[in-house]
Tab-separated table of C-alpha atoms in Angstrom:
chain	number	residue	atom	x	y	z
A	1	UNK	CA	97.121	-24.138	114.511
A	2	UNK	CA	100.047	-25.446	112.517
A	3	UNK	CA	97.798	-26.355	109.616
A	4	UNK	CA	96.134	-22.997	109.402
A	5	UNK	CA	99.442	-21.133	109.834
A	6	UNK	CA	101.032	-23.047	106.966
A	7	UNK	CA	98.002	-22.350	104.739
A	8	UNK	CA	98.263	-18.664	105.634
A	9	UNK	CA	101.995	-18.621	104.846
A	10	UNK	CA	101.825	-20.520	101.564
A	11	UNK	CA	98.292	-20.363	100.152
A	12	UNK	CA	99.556	-21.500	96.750
A	13	UNK	CA	101.284	-24.652	97.963
A	14	UNK	CA	99.445	-27.972	97.767
A	15	UNK	CA	99.003	-30.445	99.377
A	16	UNK	CA	98.902	-29.498	103.026
A	17	UNK	CA	101.618	-32.105	103.755
A	18	UNK	CA	104.085	-30.112	101.666
A	19	UNK	CA	103.198	-26.926	103.570
A	20	UNK	CA	103.611	-28.767	106.866
A	21	UNK	CA	107.120	-29.805	105.818
A	22	UNK	CA	107.964	-26.251	104.776
A	23	UNK	CA	106.861	-24.977	108.168
A	24	UNK	CA	108.939	-27.610	109.978
A	25	UNK	CA	111.853	-26.647	107.721
A	26	UNK	CA	111.488	-22.951	108.531
A	27	UNK	CA	111.482	-23.639	112.239
A	28	UNK	CA	114.494	-25.956	112.114
A	29	UNK	CA	116.549	-23.753	109.777
A	30	UNK	CA	115.771	-20.613	111.795
A	31	UNK	CA	116.738	-22.301	115.035
A	32	UNK	CA	119.840	-24.303	114.145
A	33	UNK	CA	120.751	-23.188	110.644
A	34	UNK	CA	120.395	-25.042	107.373
A	35	UNK	CA	123.607	-27.056	107.567
A	36	UNK	CA	122.973	-28.423	111.054
A	37	UNK	CA	119.456	-29.624	110.169
A	38	UNK	CA	118.816	-33.040	108.631
A	39	UNK	CA	115.826	-34.117	106.534
A	40	UNK	CA	115.166	-36.599	109.332
A	41	UNK	CA	114.840	-33.717	111.826
A	42	UNK	CA	112.384	-31.929	109.563
A	43	UNK	CA	110.312	-34.990	108.746
A	44	UNK	CA	110.185	-35.861	112.443
A	45	UNK	CA	109.062	-32.367	113.426
A	46	UNK	CA	106.294	-32.626	110.835
A	47	UNK	CA	105.312	-36.073	112.164
A	48	UNK	CA	106.435	-37.879	109.025
A	49	UNK	CA	109.079	-40.339	107.902
A	50	UNK	CA	112.064	-39.159	105.821
A	51	UNK	CA	110.596	-41.172	102.930
A	52	UNK	CA	107.365	-39.167	103.150
A	53	UNK	CA	109.399	-35.941	102.940
A	54	UNK	CA	111.090	-37.086	99.730
A	55	UNK	CA	107.675	-37.538	98.092
A	56	UNK	CA	107.304	-33.745	98.212
A	57	UNK	CA	110.902	-32.507	98.230
A	58	UNK	CA	113.690	-34.533	96.635
A	59	UNK	CA	116.275	-33.040	99.004
A	60	UNK	CA	116.831	-30.658	101.883
A	61	UNK	CA	118.035	-28.120	99.329
A	62	UNK	CA	114.743	-28.450	97.423
A	63	UNK	CA	112.838	-27.670	100.610
A	64	UNK	CA	115.000	-24.609	101.323
A	65	UNK	CA	114.529	-23.516	97.731
A	66	UNK	CA	110.732	-23.757	98.034
A	67	UNK	CA	110.780	-21.657	101.227
A	68	UNK	CA	113.155	-19.116	99.703
A	69	UNK	CA	111.408	-18.855	96.335
A	70	UNK	CA	107.916	-18.424	97.820
A	71	UNK	CA	109.218	-15.809	100.234
A	72	UNK	CA	110.845	-13.830	97.469
A	73	UNK	CA	107.817	-14.194	95.196
A	74	UNK	CA	105.584	-12.895	97.962
A	75	UNK	CA	107.713	-9.829	98.630
A	76	UNK	CA	108.103	-9.166	94.912
A	77	UNK	CA	104.299	-9.374	94.592
A	78	UNK	CA	103.878	-6.787	97.383
A	79	UNK	CA	106.160	-4.388	95.562
A	80	UNK	CA	104.576	-5.019	92.150
A	81	UNK	CA	101.072	-4.553	93.560
A	82	UNK	CA	101.969	-1.150	94.938
A	83	UNK	CA	103.445	-0.017	91.649
A	84	UNK	CA	100.384	-1.310	89.763
A	85	UNK	CA	97.876	0.546	91.905
A	86	UNK	CA	99.705	3.771	92.701
A	87	UNK	CA	101.479	6.163	90.328
A	88	UNK	CA	102.944	8.830	92.616
A	89	UNK	CA	106.584	8.051	93.570
A	90	UNK	CA	106.155	9.342	97.122
A	91	UNK	CA	103.108	7.164	97.745
A	92	UNK	CA	104.743	4.249	95.960
A	93	UNK	CA	107.766	4.286	98.242
A	94	UNK	CA	105.653	4.863	101.327
A	95	UNK	CA	103.415	1.869	100.530
A	96	UNK	CA	106.298	-0.361	99.431
A	97	UNK	CA	108.087	0.281	102.733
A	98	UNK	CA	104.907	-0.183	104.781
A	99	UNK	CA	104.155	-3.543	103.145
A	100	UNK	CA	107.754	-4.768	102.955
A	101	UNK	CA	108.487	-3.915	106.603
A	102	UNK	CA	105.181	-5.346	107.834
A	103	UNK	CA	105.825	-8.594	105.920
A	104	UNK	CA	109.284	-8.988	107.494
A	105	UNK	CA	107.857	-8.309	110.963
A	106	UNK	CA	104.760	-10.514	110.654
A	107	UNK	CA	106.673	-13.363	108.967
A	108	UNK	CA	109.905	-12.814	110.878
A	109	UNK	CA	110.818	-16.502	111.252
A	110	UNK	CA	110.146	-17.296	107.600
A	111	UNK	CA	111.887	-14.070	106.598
A	112	UNK	CA	115.023	-14.982	108.555
A	113	UNK	CA	115.388	-18.174	106.543
A	114	UNK	CA	114.500	-16.366	103.310
A	115	UNK	CA	117.064	-13.615	103.915
A	116	UNK	CA	119.891	-15.358	105.741
A	117	UNK	CA	120.167	-18.837	104.177
A	118	UNK	CA	120.682	-17.722	100.573
A	119	UNK	CA	124.256	-18.958	100.372
A	120	UNK	CA	123.115	-22.479	101.270
A	121	UNK	CA	121.125	-22.713	98.007
A	122	UNK	CA	122.652	-24.744	95.149
A	123	UNK	CA	123.927	-22.614	92.296
A	124	UNK	CA	120.975	-22.960	89.922
A	125	UNK	CA	118.378	-22.380	92.638
A	126	UNK	CA	120.391	-19.456	93.975
A	127	UNK	CA	120.244	-17.871	90.526
A	128	UNK	CA	116.423	-18.137	90.428
A	129	UNK	CA	116.200	-16.406	93.807
A	130	UNK	CA	118.857	-13.850	92.896
A	131	UNK	CA	116.761	-12.857	89.880
A	132	UNK	CA	113.727	-12.276	92.093
A	133	UNK	CA	115.902	-10.157	94.398
A	134	UNK	CA	117.199	-8.120	91.486
A	135	UNK	CA	113.624	-7.486	90.312
A	136	UNK	CA	112.617	-6.240	93.760
A	137	UNK	CA	115.667	-3.994	94.010
A	138	UNK	CA	115.234	-2.692	90.469
A	139	UNK	CA	111.616	-1.649	91.068
A	140	UNK	CA	112.575	0.216	94.237
A	141	UNK	CA	115.515	1.854	92.487
A	142	UNK	CA	113.355	2.909	89.537
A	143	UNK	CA	110.718	4.435	91.768
A	144	UNK	CA	113.451	6.365	93.595
A	145	UNK	CA	115.048	7.468	90.316
A	146	UNK	CA	111.633	8.542	89.006
A	147	UNK	CA	110.990	10.641	92.119
A	148	UNK	CA	114.486	12.100	91.913
A	149	UNK	CA	113.941	13.031	88.249
A	150	UNK	CA	110.661	14.766	89.063
A	151	UNK	CA	112.273	16.571	92.012
A	152	UNK	CA	110.244	15.064	94.872
A	153	UNK	CA	113.220	13.032	96.097
A	154	UNK	CA	116.724	14.371	96.658
A	155	UNK	CA	119.151	11.463	96.428
A	156	UNK	CA	122.765	11.328	95.367
A	157	UNK	CA	122.729	7.654	94.365
A	158	UNK	CA	119.512	5.665	93.696
A	159	UNK	CA	121.441	2.388	93.990
A	160	UNK	CA	122.587	3.108	97.511
A	161	UNK	CA	119.264	4.602	98.525
A	162	UNK	CA	117.369	1.542	97.234
A	163	UNK	CA	119.758	-0.737	99.095
A	164	UNK	CA	119.287	1.247	102.303
A	165	UNK	CA	115.482	1.224	101.956
A	166	UNK	CA	115.431	-2.564	101.527
A	167	UNK	CA	118.036	-3.019	104.289
A	168	UNK	CA	115.754	-1.352	106.791
A	169	UNK	CA	113.013	-3.849	105.915
A	170	UNK	CA	115.208	-6.938	105.784
A	171	UNK	CA	116.843	-6.211	109.130
A	172	UNK	CA	113.417	-6.159	110.780
A	173	UNK	CA	113.406	-9.964	110.357
A	174	UNK	CA	116.557	-10.151	112.497
A	175	UNK	CA	115.328	-8.189	115.493
A	176	UNK	CA	111.539	-8.352	115.408
A	177	UNK	CA	109.823	-10.691	117.827
A	178	UNK	CA	106.265	-11.149	118.973
A	179	UNK	CA	107.197	-9.152	122.063
A	180	UNK	CA	108.136	-6.082	119.995
A	181	UNK	CA	106.614	-2.800	121.097
A	182	UNK	CA	104.863	-2.231	117.782
A	183	UNK	CA	102.592	-4.266	115.563
A	184	UNK	CA	103.927	-5.093	112.077
A	185	UNK	CA	101.511	-2.573	110.569
A	186	UNK	CA	102.456	0.226	112.963
A	187	UNK	CA	106.151	-0.441	112.426
A	188	UNK	CA	105.643	-0.335	108.664
A	189	UNK	CA	103.951	3.059	108.909
A	190	UNK	CA	106.713	4.447	111.102
A	191	UNK	CA	109.410	3.186	108.734
A	192	UNK	CA	107.489	4.572	105.748
A	193	UNK	CA	107.838	8.027	107.277
A	194	UNK	CA	111.528	7.539	108.096
A	195	UNK	CA	112.297	6.419	104.549
A	196	UNK	CA	110.488	9.329	102.920
A	197	UNK	CA	112.602	11.726	104.937
A	198	UNK	CA	115.719	9.749	104.096
A	199	UNK	CA	114.853	10.333	100.442
A	200	UNK	CA	114.544	14.055	101.052
A	201	UNK	CA	110.766	14.404	101.241
A	202	UNK	CA	109.815	17.167	103.665
A	203	UNK	CA	106.780	16.113	105.676
A	204	UNK	CA	103.742	18.386	105.236
A	205	UNK	CA	102.607	17.703	108.785
A	206	UNK	CA	104.922	17.932	111.806
A	207	UNK	CA	106.607	14.596	112.483
A	208	UNK	CA	106.438	14.805	116.243
A	209	UNK	CA	103.091	13.627	117.537
B	1	UNK	CA	148.400	-12.973	105.788
B	2	UNK	CA	146.228	-14.899	108.219
B	3	UNK	CA	148.462	-13.935	111.105
B	4	UNK	CA	148.439	-10.269	110.346
B	5	UNK	CA	144.689	-10.243	109.648
B	6	UNK	CA	143.961	-11.857	113.001
B	7	UNK	CA	146.219	-9.329	114.753
B	8	UNK	CA	144.391	-6.535	112.979
B	9	UNK	CA	140.990	-7.948	113.957
B	10	UNK	CA	141.797	-8.624	117.590
B	11	UNK	CA	144.788	-6.577	118.691
B	12	UNK	CA	143.945	-7.212	122.343
B	13	UNK	CA	143.887	-11.000	122.112
B	14	UNK	CA	147.009	-12.965	123.036
B	15	UNK	CA	148.604	-15.308	122.127
B	16	UNK	CA	148.508	-15.404	118.344
B	17	UNK	CA	147.279	-19.041	118.496
B	18	UNK	CA	144.057	-17.881	120.144
B	19	UNK	CA	143.553	-15.273	117.433
B	20	UNK	CA	144.196	-17.871	114.760
B	21	UNK	CA	141.471	-20.073	116.251
B	22	UNK	CA	139.069	-17.140	116.389
B	23	UNK	CA	139.697	-16.440	112.718
B	24	UNK	CA	139.140	-20.087	111.796
B	25	UNK	CA	135.956	-19.998	113.902
B	26	UNK	CA	134.684	-16.881	112.148
B	27	UNK	CA	135.232	-18.436	108.745
B	28	UNK	CA	133.575	-21.723	109.651
B	29	UNK	CA	130.606	-20.142	111.468
B	30	UNK	CA	130.026	-17.646	108.657
B	31	UNK	CA	130.118	-20.366	106.035
B	32	UNK	CA	128.172	-23.228	107.613
B	33	UNK	CA	126.647	-21.766	110.740
B	34	UNK	CA	127.597	-22.336	114.364
B	35	UNK	CA	125.652	-25.549	114.910
B	36	UNK	CA	127.047	-27.345	111.854
B	37	UNK	CA	130.650	-26.566	112.812
B	38	UNK	CA	132.673	-28.793	115.136
B	39	UNK	CA	135.673	-27.829	117.241
B	40	UNK	CA	137.556	-30.407	115.151
B	41	UNK	CA	136.718	-28.430	111.971
B	42	UNK	CA	137.968	-25.219	113.544
B	43	UNK	CA	141.123	-26.703	114.989
B	44	UNK	CA	141.865	-28.363	111.643
B	45	UNK	CA	141.367	-25.127	109.717
B	46	UNK	CA	143.792	-23.435	112.108
B	47	UNK	CA	146.277	-26.275	111.673
B	48	UNK	CA	145.902	-27.521	115.233
B	49	UNK	CA	144.577	-30.492	117.120
B	50	UNK	CA	141.250	-30.276	119.003
B	51	UNK	CA	143.289	-30.600	122.227
B	52	UNK	CA	145.278	-27.489	121.289
B	53	UNK	CA	141.997	-25.591	120.779
B	54	UNK	CA	140.810	-26.484	124.277
B	55	UNK	CA	143.959	-24.914	125.750
B	56	UNK	CA	142.588	-21.539	124.642
B	57	UNK	CA	138.831	-22.084	124.525
B	58	UNK	CA	137.150	-24.660	126.759
B	59	UNK	CA	134.320	-25.143	124.249
B	60	UNK	CA	132.942	-24.117	120.878
B	61	UNK	CA	130.573	-21.815	122.761
B	62	UNK	CA	133.534	-20.124	124.483
B	63	UNK	CA	135.084	-19.439	121.078
B	64	UNK	CA	131.838	-17.978	119.735
B	65	UNK	CA	131.545	-15.886	122.873
B	66	UNK	CA	135.057	-14.474	122.410
B	67	UNK	CA	134.280	-13.529	118.793
B	68	UNK	CA	130.929	-12.019	119.741
B	69	UNK	CA	132.163	-10.144	122.814
B	70	UNK	CA	135.174	-8.590	121.057
B	71	UNK	CA	132.998	-7.567	118.115
B	72	UNK	CA	130.493	-5.884	120.377
B	73	UNK	CA	133.218	-4.247	122.466
B	74	UNK	CA	134.808	-2.847	119.316
B	75	UNK	CA	131.560	-1.363	118.009
B	76	UNK	CA	130.702	0.006	121.455
B	77	UNK	CA	134.169	1.611	121.574
B	78	UNK	CA	133.562	3.292	118.194
B	79	UNK	CA	130.337	4.792	119.453
B	80	UNK	CA	131.823	5.845	122.804
B	81	UNK	CA	134.831	7.448	121.106
B	82	UNK	CA	132.593	9.610	118.953
B	83	UNK	CA	130.555	10.771	121.925
B	84	UNK	CA	133.745	11.535	123.869
B	85	UNK	CA	135.309	13.684	121.183
B	86	UNK	CA	132.277	15.416	119.672
B	87	UNK	CA	129.470	17.294	121.443
B	88	UNK	CA	127.118	18.326	118.645
B	89	UNK	CA	124.280	15.775	118.169
B	90	UNK	CA	124.310	16.142	114.374
B	91	UNK	CA	128.041	15.484	114.161
B	92	UNK	CA	127.770	12.721	116.734
B	93	UNK	CA	125.201	10.801	114.714
B	94	UNK	CA	127.013	11.429	111.466
B	95	UNK	CA	130.302	10.092	112.869
B	96	UNK	CA	128.653	7.171	114.672
B	97	UNK	CA	126.980	6.056	111.445
B	98	UNK	CA	130.154	6.545	109.404
B	99	UNK	CA	132.218	4.439	111.809
B	100	UNK	CA	129.546	1.827	112.532
B	101	UNK	CA	128.746	1.266	108.849
B	102	UNK	CA	132.408	1.194	107.823
B	103	UNK	CA	133.148	-1.360	110.566
B	104	UNK	CA	130.345	-3.660	109.366
B	105	UNK	CA	131.529	-3.351	105.758
B	106	UNK	CA	135.263	-3.765	106.430
B	107	UNK	CA	134.719	-6.606	108.907
B	108	UNK	CA	131.722	-8.114	107.150
B	109	UNK	CA	132.574	-11.761	107.794
B	110	UNK	CA	133.294	-11.180	111.487
B	111	UNK	CA	130.229	-8.941	111.707
B	112	UNK	CA	127.968	-11.630	110.263
B	113	UNK	CA	128.953	-13.996	113.056
B	114	UNK	CA	128.720	-11.213	115.636
B	115	UNK	CA	125.235	-10.155	114.499
B	116	UNK	CA	123.620	-13.403	113.376
B	117	UNK	CA	124.814	-16.073	115.801
B	118	UNK	CA	123.634	-14.414	119.006
B	119	UNK	CA	120.998	-17.021	119.745
B	120	UNK	CA	123.639	-19.752	119.736
B	121	UNK	CA	125.299	-18.210	122.820
B	122	UNK	CA	124.677	-19.887	126.186
B	123	UNK	CA	122.403	-17.872	128.468
B	124	UNK	CA	125.049	-16.245	130.669
B	125	UNK	CA	127.272	-15.301	127.725
B	126	UNK	CA	124.264	-14.049	125.805
B	127	UNK	CA	123.462	-11.721	128.702
B	128	UNK	CA	126.976	-10.215	128.626
B	129	UNK	CA	126.632	-9.516	124.906
B	130	UNK	CA	123.059	-8.272	125.276
B	131	UNK	CA	124.304	-5.719	127.807
B	132	UNK	CA	126.887	-4.440	125.329
B	133	UNK	CA	124.142	-4.197	122.677
B	134	UNK	CA	121.898	-2.272	125.046
B	135	UNK	CA	124.727	0.175	125.779
B	136	UNK	CA	125.279	0.803	122.072
B	137	UNK	CA	121.570	1.295	121.453
B	138	UNK	CA	121.166	3.524	124.499
B	139	UNK	CA	123.955	5.879	123.417
B	140	UNK	CA	122.478	6.224	119.930
B	141	UNK	CA	119.000	6.767	121.394
B	142	UNK	CA	120.289	9.409	123.820
B	143	UNK	CA	122.090	11.309	121.091
B	144	UNK	CA	118.902	11.267	118.999
B	145	UNK	CA	116.780	12.352	121.968
B	146	UNK	CA	119.261	15.138	122.742
B	147	UNK	CA	119.097	16.388	119.158
B	148	UNK	CA	115.307	16.155	119.201
B	149	UNK	CA	115.162	18.143	122.435
B	150	UNK	CA	117.359	20.896	121.006
B	151	UNK	CA	115.295	20.939	117.785
B	152	UNK	CA	117.974	19.818	115.312
B	153	UNK	CA	116.299	16.418	114.830
B	154	UNK	CA	112.606	15.871	114.151
B	155	UNK	CA	111.725	12.361	115.293
B	156	UNK	CA	108.488	10.909	116.585
B	157	UNK	CA	110.091	8.030	118.497
B	158	UNK	CA	113.802	7.951	119.465
B	159	UNK	CA	113.559	4.198	120.176
B	160	UNK	CA	112.445	3.381	116.652
B	161	UNK	CA	114.824	5.875	115.080
B	162	UNK	CA	117.777	4.437	116.995
B	163	UNK	CA	116.791	0.930	115.958
B	164	UNK	CA	116.525	1.999	112.318
B	165	UNK	CA	119.909	3.761	112.414
B	166	UNK	CA	121.617	0.667	113.814
B	167	UNK	CA	119.673	-1.613	111.442
B	168	UNK	CA	121.124	0.169	108.445
B	169	UNK	CA	124.615	-0.510	109.769
B	170	UNK	CA	124.046	-4.101	110.849
B	171	UNK	CA	122.474	-5.082	107.538
B	172	UNK	CA	125.603	-3.943	105.717
B	173	UNK	CA	127.278	-7.084	107.117
B	174	UNK	CA	124.694	-9.219	105.298
B	175	UNK	CA	125.097	-7.776	101.817
B	176	UNK	CA	128.550	-6.194	101.710
B	177	UNK	CA	131.289	-8.061	99.881
B	178	UNK	CA	134.754	-7.164	98.688
B	179	UNK	CA	133.219	-6.675	95.238
B	180	UNK	CA	130.884	-3.923	96.497
B	181	UNK	CA	130.827	-0.724	94.481
B	182	UNK	CA	131.920	1.415	97.414
B	183	UNK	CA	134.721	1.261	99.939
B	184	UNK	CA	133.692	0.873	103.585
B	185	UNK	CA	134.627	4.500	104.240
B	186	UNK	CA	132.685	5.849	101.242
B	187	UNK	CA	129.643	3.763	102.181
B	188	UNK	CA	129.812	5.064	105.741
B	189	UNK	CA	129.836	8.662	104.529
B	190	UNK	CA	126.877	8.032	102.210
B	191	UNK	CA	124.886	6.382	104.994
B	192	UNK	CA	125.798	9.212	107.376
B	193	UNK	CA	124.037	11.609	105.024
B	194	UNK	CA	121.013	9.333	104.604
B	195	UNK	CA	120.609	8.955	108.359
B	196	UNK	CA	120.816	12.681	109.054
B	197	UNK	CA	117.990	13.274	106.619
B	198	UNK	CA	116.030	10.399	108.141
B	199	UNK	CA	116.326	12.248	111.452
B	200	UNK	CA	114.970	15.406	109.885
B	201	UNK	CA	118.193	17.339	109.391
B	202	UNK	CA	117.979	19.513	106.291
B	203	UNK	CA	121.295	19.430	104.454
B	204	UNK	CA	122.976	22.819	104.149
B	205	UNK	CA	124.632	21.798	100.913
B	206	UNK	CA	122.737	20.134	98.064
B	207	UNK	CA	122.682	16.357	98.431
B	208	UNK	CA	123.092	15.615	94.763
B	209	UNK	CA	126.694	15.715	93.738
């Protein structure tokens, strides 16, 4: 199970040993926090020696950076894919929210580390991740500004609206659990509707169902 | 400065030494996480010996619990005050969001500990805090359901809407900093407007300003 989960989480990471260490890192960081976790803890949880960990990651910070960077690259890819395949601002925002929310629900443990351990990254690595975050936020802001310019959205400040849209998705990682009442996909759809209304889109069909 | 800040944060806590320890705890937990912080670190930051800390808090967990409980009691009080003084569901939600968001922005370091270190609480203490959280969420849900019943809100699921409303506020603690573009009060007002639209309230005045 662990092997297939790690391959599902990080299909681009090779070898499998590196993925196994990332998964052990995610679990340890999510449970006790980055600072309270040692490389020995992580290596042990992955059934390896600390020396074997250093073959793949030169430090605990390097492991956190790998988890954080892949997480941000994956969410950036979701957002970019939507923009590439869909031109209408309303549909763009709806699909971005659906995918972004579903990712944070489905990957809630990974997402917690990705979203809440940023300040533990060393300065240079933080800057790499911060750039990915700015790209995500800029795309969302531009889609909102585009919809506002064409009159389909009514927003007073695209910066604040973009921040609020992403906040709704990020915070899902904090509260979502496998016992949640809704699947990640269903939650994404529900939030897509909430966000469109937040941006001033009047639903064509009645919202109550 | 530290003394007056701690009195401002926890006006009901006496003596000042206890407040000073809570403030040192907040700073340490927010920076390195609960598990990586020792009572010695906290006592040292407050200029005391570990023995002096134990006079006020029998354990690190007791200190976290005090920070968490007061934070939740304060946000519950905000929500209860609004409901006590205002009867209209639209105004209730607007004021709840304004106050809740402003609290999480103004108190962002305290709020981070309050919102993100819940799982570090021992079981019994966690249950006390969880009850406060359920009361906050229930009030928001009831106000939304009341507005939906009277037709001023259009929501498909008051549970999800309430969660989303609170999520927007909680997540402010994650990203807000003293360098943010908006004051806590201004951000609260902006979010109040966003939430009303999310709940299907059509603004009487144009949103763009």
